[in-house]
């Protein structure tokens, strides 16, 4: 997330009372792994998109455990 100004070693604080919306930066726990990505919702499809082009987006599916 360095292209979003979030560098390695930064401490992130989350307010879980705020509903994540399209294009928000989120911390997601998927299959017991945490990741920081940009939330994208388009035509009912949900993806977690990295700011770093060398990483691939994660398409959210019903089989994933949150």
Tab-separated table of C-alpha atoms in Angstrom:
chain	number	residue	atom	x	y	z
A	1	UNK	CA	0.000	0.000	0.000
A	2	UNK	CA	3.026	2.248	-0.364
A	3	UNK	CA	1.359	4.035	-3.283
A	4	UNK	CA	-1.458	4.986	-0.865
A	5	UNK	CA	1.057	6.369	1.641
A	6	UNK	CA	0.913	3.333	3.954
A	7	UNK	CA	4.470	2.117	4.412
A	8	UNK	CA	5.881	-1.056	5.965
A	9	UNK	CA	6.040	-0.757	9.731
A	10	UNK	CA	3.142	1.705	9.981
A	11	UNK	CA	0.563	1.016	12.671
A	12	UNK	CA	-3.007	0.960	11.360
A	13	UNK	CA	-6.025	1.686	13.543
A	14	UNK	CA	-9.457	0.491	12.452
A	15	UNK	CA	-12.846	1.854	13.468
A	16	UNK	CA	-15.090	-1.168	12.954
A	17	UNK	CA	-18.166	1.060	13.359
A	18	UNK	CA	-17.508	2.607	9.930
A	19	UNK	CA	-19.102	0.643	7.101
A	20	UNK	CA	-16.577	-0.013	4.315
A	21	UNK	CA	-17.665	1.466	1.004
A	22	UNK	CA	-16.413	1.205	-2.561
A	23	UNK	CA	-12.872	2.572	-2.918
A	24	UNK	CA	-12.178	2.619	0.849
A	25	UNK	CA	-8.910	1.187	2.135
A	26	UNK	CA	-9.726	-1.819	4.321
A	27	UNK	CA	-7.980	-4.404	6.438
A	28	UNK	CA	-9.399	-7.806	5.551
A	29	UNK	CA	-8.885	-11.170	7.174
A	30	UNK	CA	-9.280	-13.898	4.564
A	31	UNK	CA	-8.646	-17.546	5.402
A	32	UNK	CA	-6.700	-16.503	8.551
A	33	UNK	CA	-4.450	-14.066	6.649
A	34	UNK	CA	-4.659	-10.291	7.006
A	35	UNK	CA	-4.244	-7.909	4.105
A	36	UNK	CA	-4.600	-4.174	3.482
A	37	UNK	CA	-6.239	-3.385	0.159
A	38	UNK	CA	-8.664	-1.015	-1.553
A	39	UNK	CA	-12.249	-2.293	-1.639
A	40	UNK	CA	-13.834	-2.301	-5.103
A	41	UNK	CA	-17.487	-3.114	-5.683
A	42	UNK	CA	-18.605	-3.190	-9.314
A	43	UNK	CA	-21.812	-4.729	-10.655
A	44	UNK	CA	-22.149	-6.940	-7.571
A	45	UNK	CA	-18.573	-8.237	-7.792
A	46	UNK	CA	-16.330	-7.494	-4.815
A	47	UNK	CA	-12.541	-7.305	-5.072
A	48	UNK	CA	-9.665	-6.238	-2.874
A	49	UNK	CA	-7.239	-4.269	-5.022
A	50	UNK	CA	-3.617	-3.513	-4.090
A	51	UNK	CA	-2.107	-0.086	-4.603
A	52	UNK	CA	1.131	-1.761	-5.689
A	53	UNK	CA	0.877	-2.917	-9.325
A	54	UNK	CA	3.198	-5.871	-8.643
A	55	UNK	CA	0.446	-7.533	-6.558
A	56	UNK	CA	-2.751	-9.042	-7.946
A	57	UNK	CA	-6.306	-8.152	-6.897
A	58	UNK	CA	-8.241	-10.648	-4.784
A	59	UNK	CA	-11.735	-11.477	-6.054
A	60	UNK	CA	-14.008	-12.217	-3.113
A	61	UNK	CA	-15.941	-15.477	-3.467
A	62	UNK	CA	-18.466	-17.302	-1.307
A	63	UNK	CA	-15.916	-19.991	-0.445
A	64	UNK	CA	-13.642	-17.567	1.422
A	65	UNK	CA	-13.677	-17.438	5.226
A	66	UNK	CA	-13.724	-13.927	6.735
